[in-house]
mmCIF file of C-alpha atoms and ligand atoms in Angstrom:
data_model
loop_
_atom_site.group_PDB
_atom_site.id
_atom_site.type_symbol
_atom_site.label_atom_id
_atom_site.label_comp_id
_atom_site.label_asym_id
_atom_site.label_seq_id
_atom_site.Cartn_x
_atom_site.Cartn_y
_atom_site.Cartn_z
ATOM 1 C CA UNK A 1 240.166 63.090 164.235
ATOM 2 C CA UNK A 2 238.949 59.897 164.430
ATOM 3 C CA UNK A 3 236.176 58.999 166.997
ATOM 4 C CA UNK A 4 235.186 55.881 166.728
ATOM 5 C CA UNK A 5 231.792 54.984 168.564
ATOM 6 C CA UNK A 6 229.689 51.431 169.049
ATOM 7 C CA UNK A 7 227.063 50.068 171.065
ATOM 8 C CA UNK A 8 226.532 46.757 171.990
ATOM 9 C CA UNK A 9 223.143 45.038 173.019
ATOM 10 C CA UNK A 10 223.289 43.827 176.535
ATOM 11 C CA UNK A 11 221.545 39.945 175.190
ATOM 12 C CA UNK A 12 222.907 36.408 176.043
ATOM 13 C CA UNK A 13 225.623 34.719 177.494
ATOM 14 C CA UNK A 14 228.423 35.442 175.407
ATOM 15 C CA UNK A 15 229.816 32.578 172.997
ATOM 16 C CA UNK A 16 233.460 31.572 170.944
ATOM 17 C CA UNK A 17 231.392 33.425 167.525
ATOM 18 C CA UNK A 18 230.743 36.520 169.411
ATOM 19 C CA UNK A 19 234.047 36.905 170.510
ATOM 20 C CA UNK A 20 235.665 36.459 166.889
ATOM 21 C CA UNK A 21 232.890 37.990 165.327
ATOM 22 C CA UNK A 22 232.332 41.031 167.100
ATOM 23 C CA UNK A 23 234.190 41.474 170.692
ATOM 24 C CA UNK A 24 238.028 40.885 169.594
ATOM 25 C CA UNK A 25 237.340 43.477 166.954
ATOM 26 C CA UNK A 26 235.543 46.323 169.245
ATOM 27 C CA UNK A 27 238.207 45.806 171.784
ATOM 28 C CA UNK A 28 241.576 46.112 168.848
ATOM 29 C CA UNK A 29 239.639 49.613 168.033
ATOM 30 C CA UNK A 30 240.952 51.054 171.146
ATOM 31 C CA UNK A 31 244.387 50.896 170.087
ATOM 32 C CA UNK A 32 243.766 52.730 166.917
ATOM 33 C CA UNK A 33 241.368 55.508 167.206
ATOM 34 C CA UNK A 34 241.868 58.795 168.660
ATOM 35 C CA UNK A 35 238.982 58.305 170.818
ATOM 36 C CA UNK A 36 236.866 55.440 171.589
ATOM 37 C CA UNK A 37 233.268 55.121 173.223
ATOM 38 C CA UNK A 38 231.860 51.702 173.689
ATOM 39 C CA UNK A 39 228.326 51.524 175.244
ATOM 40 C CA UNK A 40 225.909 48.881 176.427
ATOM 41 C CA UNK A 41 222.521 50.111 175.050
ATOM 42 C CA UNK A 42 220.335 49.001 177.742
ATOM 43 C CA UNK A 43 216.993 51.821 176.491
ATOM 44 C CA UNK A 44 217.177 49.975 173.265
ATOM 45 C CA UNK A 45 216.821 46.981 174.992
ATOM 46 C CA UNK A 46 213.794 47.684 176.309
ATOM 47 C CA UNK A 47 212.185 47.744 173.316
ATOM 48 C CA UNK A 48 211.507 43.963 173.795
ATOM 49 C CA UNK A 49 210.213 44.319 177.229
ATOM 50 C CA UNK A 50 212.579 42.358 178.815
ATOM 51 C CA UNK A 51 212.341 41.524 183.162
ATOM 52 C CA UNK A 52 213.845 43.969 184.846
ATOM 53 C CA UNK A 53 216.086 41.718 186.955
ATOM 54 C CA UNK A 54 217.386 40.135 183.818
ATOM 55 C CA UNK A 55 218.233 43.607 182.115
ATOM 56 C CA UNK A 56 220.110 44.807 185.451
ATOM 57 C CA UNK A 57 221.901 41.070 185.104
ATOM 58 C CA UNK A 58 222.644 41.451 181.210
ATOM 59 C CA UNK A 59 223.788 44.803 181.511
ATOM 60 C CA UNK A 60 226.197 43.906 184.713
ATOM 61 C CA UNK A 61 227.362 40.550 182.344
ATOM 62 C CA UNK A 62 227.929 42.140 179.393
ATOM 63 C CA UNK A 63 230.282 45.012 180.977
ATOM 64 C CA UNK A 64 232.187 42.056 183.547
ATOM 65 C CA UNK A 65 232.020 40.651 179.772
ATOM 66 C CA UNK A 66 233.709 43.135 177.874
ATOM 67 C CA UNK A 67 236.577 44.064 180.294
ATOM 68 C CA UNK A 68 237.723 40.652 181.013
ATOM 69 C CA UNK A 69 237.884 40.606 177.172
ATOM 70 C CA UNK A 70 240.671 43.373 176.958
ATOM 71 C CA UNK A 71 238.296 46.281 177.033
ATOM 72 C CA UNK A 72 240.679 49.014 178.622
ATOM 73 C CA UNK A 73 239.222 51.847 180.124
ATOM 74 C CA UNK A 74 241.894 54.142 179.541
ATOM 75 C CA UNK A 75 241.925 53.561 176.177
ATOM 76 C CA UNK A 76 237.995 53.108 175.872
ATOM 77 C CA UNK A 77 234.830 55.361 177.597
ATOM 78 C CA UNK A 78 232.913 52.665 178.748
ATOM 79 C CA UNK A 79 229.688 53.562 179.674
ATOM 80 C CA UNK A 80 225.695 52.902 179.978
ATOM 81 C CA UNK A 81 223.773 54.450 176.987
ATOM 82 C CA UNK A 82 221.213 54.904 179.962
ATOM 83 C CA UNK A 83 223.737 57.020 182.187
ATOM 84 C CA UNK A 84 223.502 60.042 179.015
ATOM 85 C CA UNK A 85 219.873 61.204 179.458
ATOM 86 C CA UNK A 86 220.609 63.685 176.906
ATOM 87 C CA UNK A 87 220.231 60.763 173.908
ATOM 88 C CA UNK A 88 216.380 60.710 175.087
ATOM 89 C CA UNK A 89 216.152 64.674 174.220
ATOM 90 C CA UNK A 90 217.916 64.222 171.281
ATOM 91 C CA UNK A 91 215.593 61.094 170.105
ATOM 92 C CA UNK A 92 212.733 63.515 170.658
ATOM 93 C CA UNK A 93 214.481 66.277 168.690
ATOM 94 C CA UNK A 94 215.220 63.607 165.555
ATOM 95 C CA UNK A 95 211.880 62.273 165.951
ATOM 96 C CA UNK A 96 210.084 65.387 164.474
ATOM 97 C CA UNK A 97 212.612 65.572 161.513
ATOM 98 C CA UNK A 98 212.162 61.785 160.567
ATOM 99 C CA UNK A 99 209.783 60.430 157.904
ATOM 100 C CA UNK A 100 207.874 57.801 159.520
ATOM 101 C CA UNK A 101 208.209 56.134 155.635
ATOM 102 C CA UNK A 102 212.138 55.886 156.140
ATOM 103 C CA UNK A 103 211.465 53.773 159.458
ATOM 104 C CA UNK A 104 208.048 51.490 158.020
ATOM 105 C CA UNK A 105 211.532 50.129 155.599
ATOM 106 C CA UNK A 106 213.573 49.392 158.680
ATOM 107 C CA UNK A 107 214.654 45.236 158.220
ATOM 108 C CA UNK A 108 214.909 45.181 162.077
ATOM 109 C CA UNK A 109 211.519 46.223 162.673
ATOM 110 C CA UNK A 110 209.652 43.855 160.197
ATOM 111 C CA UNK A 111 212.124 41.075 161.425
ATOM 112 C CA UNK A 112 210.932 41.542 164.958
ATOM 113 C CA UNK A 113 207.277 41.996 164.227
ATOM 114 C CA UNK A 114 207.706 38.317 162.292
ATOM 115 C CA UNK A 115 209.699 36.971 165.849
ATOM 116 C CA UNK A 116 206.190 37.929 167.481
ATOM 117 C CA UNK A 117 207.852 40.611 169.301
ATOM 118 C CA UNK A 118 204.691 43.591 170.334
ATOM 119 C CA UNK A 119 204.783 46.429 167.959
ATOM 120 C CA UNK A 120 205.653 49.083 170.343
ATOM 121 C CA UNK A 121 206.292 52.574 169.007
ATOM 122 C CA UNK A 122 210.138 52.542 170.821
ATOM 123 C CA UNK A 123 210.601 49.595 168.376
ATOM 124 C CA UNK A 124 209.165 51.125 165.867
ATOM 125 C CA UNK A 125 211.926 54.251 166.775
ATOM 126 C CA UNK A 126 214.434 51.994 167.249
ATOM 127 C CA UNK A 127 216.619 53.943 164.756
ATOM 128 C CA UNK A 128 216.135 57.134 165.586
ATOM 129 C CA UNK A 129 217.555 56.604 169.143
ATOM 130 C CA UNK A 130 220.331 54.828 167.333
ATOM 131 C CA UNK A 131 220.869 57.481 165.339
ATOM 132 C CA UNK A 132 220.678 59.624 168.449
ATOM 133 C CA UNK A 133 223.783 57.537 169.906
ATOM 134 C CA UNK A 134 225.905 58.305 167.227
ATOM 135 C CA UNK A 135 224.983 61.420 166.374
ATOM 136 C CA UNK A 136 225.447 63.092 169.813
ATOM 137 C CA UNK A 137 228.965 62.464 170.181
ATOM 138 C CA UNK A 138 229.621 63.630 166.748
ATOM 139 C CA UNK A 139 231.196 60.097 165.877
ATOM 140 C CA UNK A 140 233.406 59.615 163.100
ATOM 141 C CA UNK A 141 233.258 56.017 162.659
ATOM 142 C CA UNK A 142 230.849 53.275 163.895
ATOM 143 C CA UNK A 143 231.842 49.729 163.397
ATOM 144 C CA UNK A 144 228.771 47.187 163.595
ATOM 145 C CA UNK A 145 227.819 43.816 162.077
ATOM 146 C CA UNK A 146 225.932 43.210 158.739
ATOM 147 C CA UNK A 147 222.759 43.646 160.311
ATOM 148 C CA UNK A 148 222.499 47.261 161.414
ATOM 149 C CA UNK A 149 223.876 48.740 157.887
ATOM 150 C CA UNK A 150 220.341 49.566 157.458
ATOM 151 C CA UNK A 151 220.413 51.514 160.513
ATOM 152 C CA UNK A 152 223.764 53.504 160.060
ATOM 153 C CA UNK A 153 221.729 54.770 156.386
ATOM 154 C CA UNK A 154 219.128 56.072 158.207
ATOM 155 C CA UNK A 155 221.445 58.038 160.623
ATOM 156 C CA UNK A 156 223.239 59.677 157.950
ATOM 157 C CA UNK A 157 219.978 60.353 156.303
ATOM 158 C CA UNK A 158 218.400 61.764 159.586
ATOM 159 C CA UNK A 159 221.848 63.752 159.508
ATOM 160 C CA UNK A 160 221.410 65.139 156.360
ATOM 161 C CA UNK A 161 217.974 66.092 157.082
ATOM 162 C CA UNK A 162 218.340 67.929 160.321
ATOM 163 C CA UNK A 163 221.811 69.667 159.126
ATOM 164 C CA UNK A 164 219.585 70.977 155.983
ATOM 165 C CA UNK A 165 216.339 72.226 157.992
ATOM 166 C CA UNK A 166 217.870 73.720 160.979
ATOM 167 C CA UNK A 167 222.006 74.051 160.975
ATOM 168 C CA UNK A 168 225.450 71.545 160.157
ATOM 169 C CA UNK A 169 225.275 70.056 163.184
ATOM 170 C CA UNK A 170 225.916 66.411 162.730
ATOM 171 C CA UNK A 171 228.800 64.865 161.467
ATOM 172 C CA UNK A 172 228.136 62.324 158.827
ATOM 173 C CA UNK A 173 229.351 59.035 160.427
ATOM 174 C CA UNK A 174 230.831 56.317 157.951
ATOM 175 C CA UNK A 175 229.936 52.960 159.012
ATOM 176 C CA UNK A 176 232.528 50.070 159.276
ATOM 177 C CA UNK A 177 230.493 46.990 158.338
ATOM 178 C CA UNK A 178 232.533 44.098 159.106
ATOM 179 C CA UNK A 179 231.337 42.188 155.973
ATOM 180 C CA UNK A 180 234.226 39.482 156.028
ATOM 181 C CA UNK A 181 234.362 38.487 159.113
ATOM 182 C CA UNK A 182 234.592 34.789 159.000
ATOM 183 C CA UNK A 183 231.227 33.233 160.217
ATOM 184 C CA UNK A 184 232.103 30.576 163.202
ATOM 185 C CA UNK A 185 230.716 27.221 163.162
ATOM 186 C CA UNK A 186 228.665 25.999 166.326
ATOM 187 C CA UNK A 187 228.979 21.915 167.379
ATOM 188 C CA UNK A 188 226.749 21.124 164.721
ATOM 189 C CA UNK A 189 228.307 22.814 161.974
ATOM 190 C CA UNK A 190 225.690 25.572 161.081
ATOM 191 C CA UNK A 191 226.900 29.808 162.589
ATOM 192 C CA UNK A 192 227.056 29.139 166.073
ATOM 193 C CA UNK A 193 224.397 31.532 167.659
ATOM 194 C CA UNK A 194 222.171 30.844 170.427
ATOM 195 C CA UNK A 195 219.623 30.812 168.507
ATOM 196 C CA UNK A 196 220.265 27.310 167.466
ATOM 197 C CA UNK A 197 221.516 25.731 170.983
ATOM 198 C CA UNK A 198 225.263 25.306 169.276
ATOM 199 C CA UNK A 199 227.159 27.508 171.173
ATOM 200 C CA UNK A 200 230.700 26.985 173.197
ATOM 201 C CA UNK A 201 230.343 29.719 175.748
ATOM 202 C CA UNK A 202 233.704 31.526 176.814
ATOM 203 C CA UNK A 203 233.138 32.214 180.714
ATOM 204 C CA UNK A 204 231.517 29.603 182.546
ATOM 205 C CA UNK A 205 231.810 26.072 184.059
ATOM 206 C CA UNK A 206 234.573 24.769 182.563
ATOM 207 C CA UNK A 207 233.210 21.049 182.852
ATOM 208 C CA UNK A 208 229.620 22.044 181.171
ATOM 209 C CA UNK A 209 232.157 23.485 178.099
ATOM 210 C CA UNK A 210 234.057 20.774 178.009
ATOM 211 C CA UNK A 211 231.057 18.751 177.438
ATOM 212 C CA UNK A 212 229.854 21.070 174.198
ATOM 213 C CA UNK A 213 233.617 20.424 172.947
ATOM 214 C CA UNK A 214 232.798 16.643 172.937
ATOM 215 C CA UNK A 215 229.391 17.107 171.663
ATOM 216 C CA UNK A 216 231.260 18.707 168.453
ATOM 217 C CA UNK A 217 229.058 17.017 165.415
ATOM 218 C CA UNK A 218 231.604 14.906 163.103
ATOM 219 C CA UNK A 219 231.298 12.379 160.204
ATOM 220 C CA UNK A 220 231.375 8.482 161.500
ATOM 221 C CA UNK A 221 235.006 7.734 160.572
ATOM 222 C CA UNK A 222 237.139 5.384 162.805
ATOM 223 C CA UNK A 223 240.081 5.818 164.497
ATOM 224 C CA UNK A 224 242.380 4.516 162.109
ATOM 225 C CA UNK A 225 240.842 5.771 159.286
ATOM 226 C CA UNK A 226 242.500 9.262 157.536
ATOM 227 C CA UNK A 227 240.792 12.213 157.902
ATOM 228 C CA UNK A 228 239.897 15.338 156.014
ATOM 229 C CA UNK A 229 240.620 18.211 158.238
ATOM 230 C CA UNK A 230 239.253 20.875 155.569
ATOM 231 C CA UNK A 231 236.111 18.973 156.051
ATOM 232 C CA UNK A 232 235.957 18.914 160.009
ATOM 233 C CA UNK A 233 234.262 21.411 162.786
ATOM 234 C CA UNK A 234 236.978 20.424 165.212
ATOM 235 C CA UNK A 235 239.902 21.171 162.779
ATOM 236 C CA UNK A 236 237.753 24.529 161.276
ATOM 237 C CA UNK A 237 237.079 25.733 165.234
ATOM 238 C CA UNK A 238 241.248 24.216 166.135
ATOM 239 C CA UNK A 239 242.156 27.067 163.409
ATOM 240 C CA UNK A 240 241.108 30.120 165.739
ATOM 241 C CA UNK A 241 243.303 29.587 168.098
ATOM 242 C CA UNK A 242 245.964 27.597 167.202
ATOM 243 C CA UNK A 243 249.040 28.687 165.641
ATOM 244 C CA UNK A 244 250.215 28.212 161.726
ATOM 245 C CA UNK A 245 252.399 25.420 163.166
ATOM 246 C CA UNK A 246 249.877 23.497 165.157
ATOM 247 C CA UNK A 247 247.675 23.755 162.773
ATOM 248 C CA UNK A 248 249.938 21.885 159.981
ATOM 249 C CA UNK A 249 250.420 19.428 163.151
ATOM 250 C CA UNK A 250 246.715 18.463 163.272
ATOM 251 C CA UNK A 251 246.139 18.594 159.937
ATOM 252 C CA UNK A 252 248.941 16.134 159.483
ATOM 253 C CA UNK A 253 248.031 13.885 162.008
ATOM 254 C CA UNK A 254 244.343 13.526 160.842
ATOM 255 C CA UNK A 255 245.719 12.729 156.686
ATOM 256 C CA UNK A 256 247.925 10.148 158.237
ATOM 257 C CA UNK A 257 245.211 8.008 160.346
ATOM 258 C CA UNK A 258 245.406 6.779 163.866
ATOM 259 C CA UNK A 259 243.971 9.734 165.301
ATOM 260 C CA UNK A 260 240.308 10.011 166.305
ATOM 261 C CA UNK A 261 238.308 12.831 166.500
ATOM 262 C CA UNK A 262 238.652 11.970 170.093
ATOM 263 C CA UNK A 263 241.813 13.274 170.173
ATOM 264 C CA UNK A 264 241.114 16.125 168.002
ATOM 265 C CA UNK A 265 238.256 17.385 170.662
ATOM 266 C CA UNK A 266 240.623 16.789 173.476
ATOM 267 C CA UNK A 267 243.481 19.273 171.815
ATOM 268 C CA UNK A 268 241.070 21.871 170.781
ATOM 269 C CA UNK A 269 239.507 22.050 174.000
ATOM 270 C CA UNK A 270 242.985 22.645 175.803
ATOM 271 C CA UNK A 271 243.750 25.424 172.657
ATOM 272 C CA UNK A 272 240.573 26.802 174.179
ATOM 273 C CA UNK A 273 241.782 26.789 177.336
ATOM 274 C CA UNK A 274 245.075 28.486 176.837
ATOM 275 C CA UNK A 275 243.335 31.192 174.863
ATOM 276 C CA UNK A 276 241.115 32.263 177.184
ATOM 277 C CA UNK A 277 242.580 31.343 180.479
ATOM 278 C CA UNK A 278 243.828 34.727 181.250
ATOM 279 C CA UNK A 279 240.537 36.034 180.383
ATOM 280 C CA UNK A 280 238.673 33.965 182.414
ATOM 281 C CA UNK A 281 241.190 34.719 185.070
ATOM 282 C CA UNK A 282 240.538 37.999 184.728
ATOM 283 C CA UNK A 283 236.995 37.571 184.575
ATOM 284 C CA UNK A 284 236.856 36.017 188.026
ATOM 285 C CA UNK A 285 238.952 38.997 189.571
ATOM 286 C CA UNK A 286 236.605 41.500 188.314
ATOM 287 C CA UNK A 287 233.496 39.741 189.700
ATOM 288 C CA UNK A 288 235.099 40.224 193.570
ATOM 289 C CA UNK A 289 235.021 43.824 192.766
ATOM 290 C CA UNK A 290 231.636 45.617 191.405
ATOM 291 C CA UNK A 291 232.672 48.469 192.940
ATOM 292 C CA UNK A 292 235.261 48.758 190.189
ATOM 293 C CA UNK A 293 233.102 48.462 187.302
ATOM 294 C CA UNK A 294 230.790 50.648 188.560
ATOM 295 C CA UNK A 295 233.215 52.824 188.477
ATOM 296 C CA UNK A 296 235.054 52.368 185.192
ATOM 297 C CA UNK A 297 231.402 52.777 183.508
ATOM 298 C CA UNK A 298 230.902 55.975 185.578
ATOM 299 C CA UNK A 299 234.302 57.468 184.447
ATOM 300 C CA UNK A 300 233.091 56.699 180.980
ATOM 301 C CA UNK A 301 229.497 58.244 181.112
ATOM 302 C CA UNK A 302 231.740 61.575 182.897
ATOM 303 C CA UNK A 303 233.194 62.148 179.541
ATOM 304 C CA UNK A 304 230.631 61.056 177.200
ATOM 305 C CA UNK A 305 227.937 63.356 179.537
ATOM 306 C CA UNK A 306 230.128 66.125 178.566
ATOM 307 C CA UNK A 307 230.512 65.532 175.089
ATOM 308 C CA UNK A 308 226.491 65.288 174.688
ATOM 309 C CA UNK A 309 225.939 68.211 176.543
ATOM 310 C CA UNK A 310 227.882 70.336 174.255
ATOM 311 C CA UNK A 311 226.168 68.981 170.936
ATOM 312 C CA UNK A 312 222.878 69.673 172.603
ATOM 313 C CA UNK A 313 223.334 73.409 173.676
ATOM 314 C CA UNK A 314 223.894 74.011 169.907
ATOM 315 C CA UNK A 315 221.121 71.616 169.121
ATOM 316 C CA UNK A 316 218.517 73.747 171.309
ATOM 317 C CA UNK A 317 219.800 76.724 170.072
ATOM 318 C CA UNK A 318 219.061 75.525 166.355
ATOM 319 C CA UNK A 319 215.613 74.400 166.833
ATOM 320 C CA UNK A 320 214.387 77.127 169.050
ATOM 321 C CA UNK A 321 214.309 75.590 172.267
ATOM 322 C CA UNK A 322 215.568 78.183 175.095
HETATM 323 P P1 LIG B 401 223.575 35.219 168.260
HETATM 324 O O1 LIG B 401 223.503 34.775 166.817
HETATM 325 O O2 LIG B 401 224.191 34.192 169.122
HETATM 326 O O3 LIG B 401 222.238 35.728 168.770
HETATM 327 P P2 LIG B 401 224.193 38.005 168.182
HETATM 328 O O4 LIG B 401 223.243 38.219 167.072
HETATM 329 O O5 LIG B 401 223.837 38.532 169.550
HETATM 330 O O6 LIG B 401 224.547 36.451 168.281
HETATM 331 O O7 LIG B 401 225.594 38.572 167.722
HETATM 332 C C1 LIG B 401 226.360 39.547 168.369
HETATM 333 C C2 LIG B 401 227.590 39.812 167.511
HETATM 334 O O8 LIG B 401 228.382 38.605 167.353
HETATM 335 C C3 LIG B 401 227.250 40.253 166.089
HETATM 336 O O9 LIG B 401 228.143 41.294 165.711
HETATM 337 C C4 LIG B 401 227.487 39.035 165.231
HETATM 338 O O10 LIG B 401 227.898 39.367 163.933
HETATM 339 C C5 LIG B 401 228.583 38.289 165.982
HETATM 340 N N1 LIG B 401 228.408 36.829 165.786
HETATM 341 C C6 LIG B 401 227.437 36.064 166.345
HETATM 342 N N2 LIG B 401 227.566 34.776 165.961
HETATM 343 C C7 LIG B 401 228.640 34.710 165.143
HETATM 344 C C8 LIG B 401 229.286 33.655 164.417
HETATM 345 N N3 LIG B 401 228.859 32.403 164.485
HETATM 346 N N4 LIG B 401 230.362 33.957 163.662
HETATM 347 C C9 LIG B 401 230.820 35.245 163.606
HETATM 348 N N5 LIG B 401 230.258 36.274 164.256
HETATM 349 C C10 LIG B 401 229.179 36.035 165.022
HETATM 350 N N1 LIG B 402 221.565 48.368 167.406
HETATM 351 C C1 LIG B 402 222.880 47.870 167.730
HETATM 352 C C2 LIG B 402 222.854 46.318 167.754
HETATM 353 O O1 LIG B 402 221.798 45.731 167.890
HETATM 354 C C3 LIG B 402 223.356 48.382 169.052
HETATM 355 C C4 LIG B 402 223.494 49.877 169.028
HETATM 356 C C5 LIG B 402 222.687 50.786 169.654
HETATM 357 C C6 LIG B 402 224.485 50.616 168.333
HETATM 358 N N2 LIG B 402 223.117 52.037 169.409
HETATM 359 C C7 LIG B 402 224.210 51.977 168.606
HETATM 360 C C8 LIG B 402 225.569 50.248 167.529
HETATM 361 C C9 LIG B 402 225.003 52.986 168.047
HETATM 362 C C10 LIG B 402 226.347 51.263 166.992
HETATM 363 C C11 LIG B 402 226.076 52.621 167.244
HETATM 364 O O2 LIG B 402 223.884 45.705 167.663
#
């Protein structure tokens, strides 16, 4: 059976790289696992202190987010990683069967410690409580960017370790690292993150985006001039959500002169539109009704709470507790 299990970090407003980077691909995975469990891992965000306010905010974003994005919670358990208190006993439990020299290599940690982030010991455990999250709901599959293949070795290593020294537990869960997954240009050409102040947000004032689609960063040809669309952010960000035909339209239209870039901004901004007007729609529905995420993310935690309470009756039972 295939269970397929990710988390997702409740940070930032999300932006047009997220969504084809990460979100589209989270939200297909519901239509072809046997099960899927999508959480917003609000205890690992606290391992950068954040204000409580703007946690409670993030976390309320992120789900509004996710749903108006396609996220169907028949198909999906939606849920807060915080609603399982079970992953905290669990942490504890990995905790005492993992080397503290497997985490000192953890990428994440160093790279925080560099950001000036304060070397707390939950970021210093970061892993463990990630491993903790998948290894609870005995998942099959975890699908996650580039960056946390680091952190899907050490659960399968923590796996290994606990199955060996007290009883096969754990599933071993492969990771799905979504290595070629184009990377999406921001208005200044570099990987739109918000990190560098480049993003095109997907919810949100619709004149403020408009704005960031004519801020797009392009070469100082005229209008008359021909143009190289292989060379252009407009054309390269057009491509994502226009179809084949369009495309060759565009493309066309920029080789043959007599169309400014102008032009080009103005028909990728309404191909932005389209896209995600029904999300946004949707979006702004949702919002009138917290009452009914609330609820969606309590039906999730329901099942996943029942799930983790099963692994962790044999998990006491292995290690002596009760
Ligand atoms: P940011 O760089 O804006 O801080 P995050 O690191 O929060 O974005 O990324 C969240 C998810 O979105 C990750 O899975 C990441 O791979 C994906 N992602 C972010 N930016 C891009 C981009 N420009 N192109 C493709 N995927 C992206
Ligand atoms: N660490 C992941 C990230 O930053 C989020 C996460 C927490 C996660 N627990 C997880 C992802 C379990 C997959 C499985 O993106």
């Amino acid at each position: 059976m295939k269970r397929v299990l990710t988390g997702i970090q409740p940070s930032g407003i999300l932006h047009i790289g997220n969504y084809f980077g990460a979100i589209k691909s989270s939200v297909e995975l519901q239509n072809v696992a046997d099960e899927a469990f999508l959480f917003i891992a609000d205890f690992h965000s606290l391992t950068v202190n954040p204000k409580p306010e703007d946690l409670r905010e993030r976390v309320k974003r992120v789900a509004l987010d996710y749903l108006a994005c396609g996220l169907d919670p028949e198909k999906s358990n939606f849920f807060r990683q915080s609603d399982i208190p079970e992953v905290c006993e669990l942490t504890w439990i990995l905790n005492c069967v993992t080397g503290t020299g497997l985490l000192e290599r953890a990428h994440s940690y160093k790279d925080k410690i560099a950001k000036g982030f304060s070397p707390n010991n939950g970021l210093f455990s970061y892993p463990v409580l990630m491993a903790s999250d998948i290894l609870i709901y005995k998942s099959t599959l975890v699908p996650v960017g580039k960056d946390q293949k680091q952190h899907l070795e050490m659960t399968r290593d923590i796996a290994i370790k606990f199955n060996q020294m007290y009883k096969e537990i754990f599933v071993l869960p492969e990771g799905y690292i979504s290595e070629n997954v184009a990377v999406i240009p921001g208005t200044d050409g570099q990987k739109m993150s918000k990190s560098y102040n480049n993003t095109i947000e997907i919810f949100g004032d619709e004149k403020m985006i408009r704005k960031k689609f004519m801020s797009i960063q392009t070469d100082s040809k005229g209008l008359e001039e021909p143009k190289d669309p292989d060379h252009c952010n407009i054309f390269a960000l057009y491509k994502l959500f226009a179809t084949p035909a369009q495309q060759e339209e565009m493309a066309a239209r920029y080789r043959a002169g007599n169309y400014g870039y102008g032009h080009a901004k103005q028909a990728l901004f309404e191909a932005y539109m389209d896209f995600f007007a029904p999300m946004r729609k949707r979006r702004a529905e949702l919002e009138k009704d917290p009452g009914y995420i609330e609820s969606v993310l309590k039906k999730g935690a329901e099942k996943a709470r029942a799930l983790a309470q099963q692994t962790m009756v044999e998990v006491r039972e292995a290690v002596g507790i009760r």
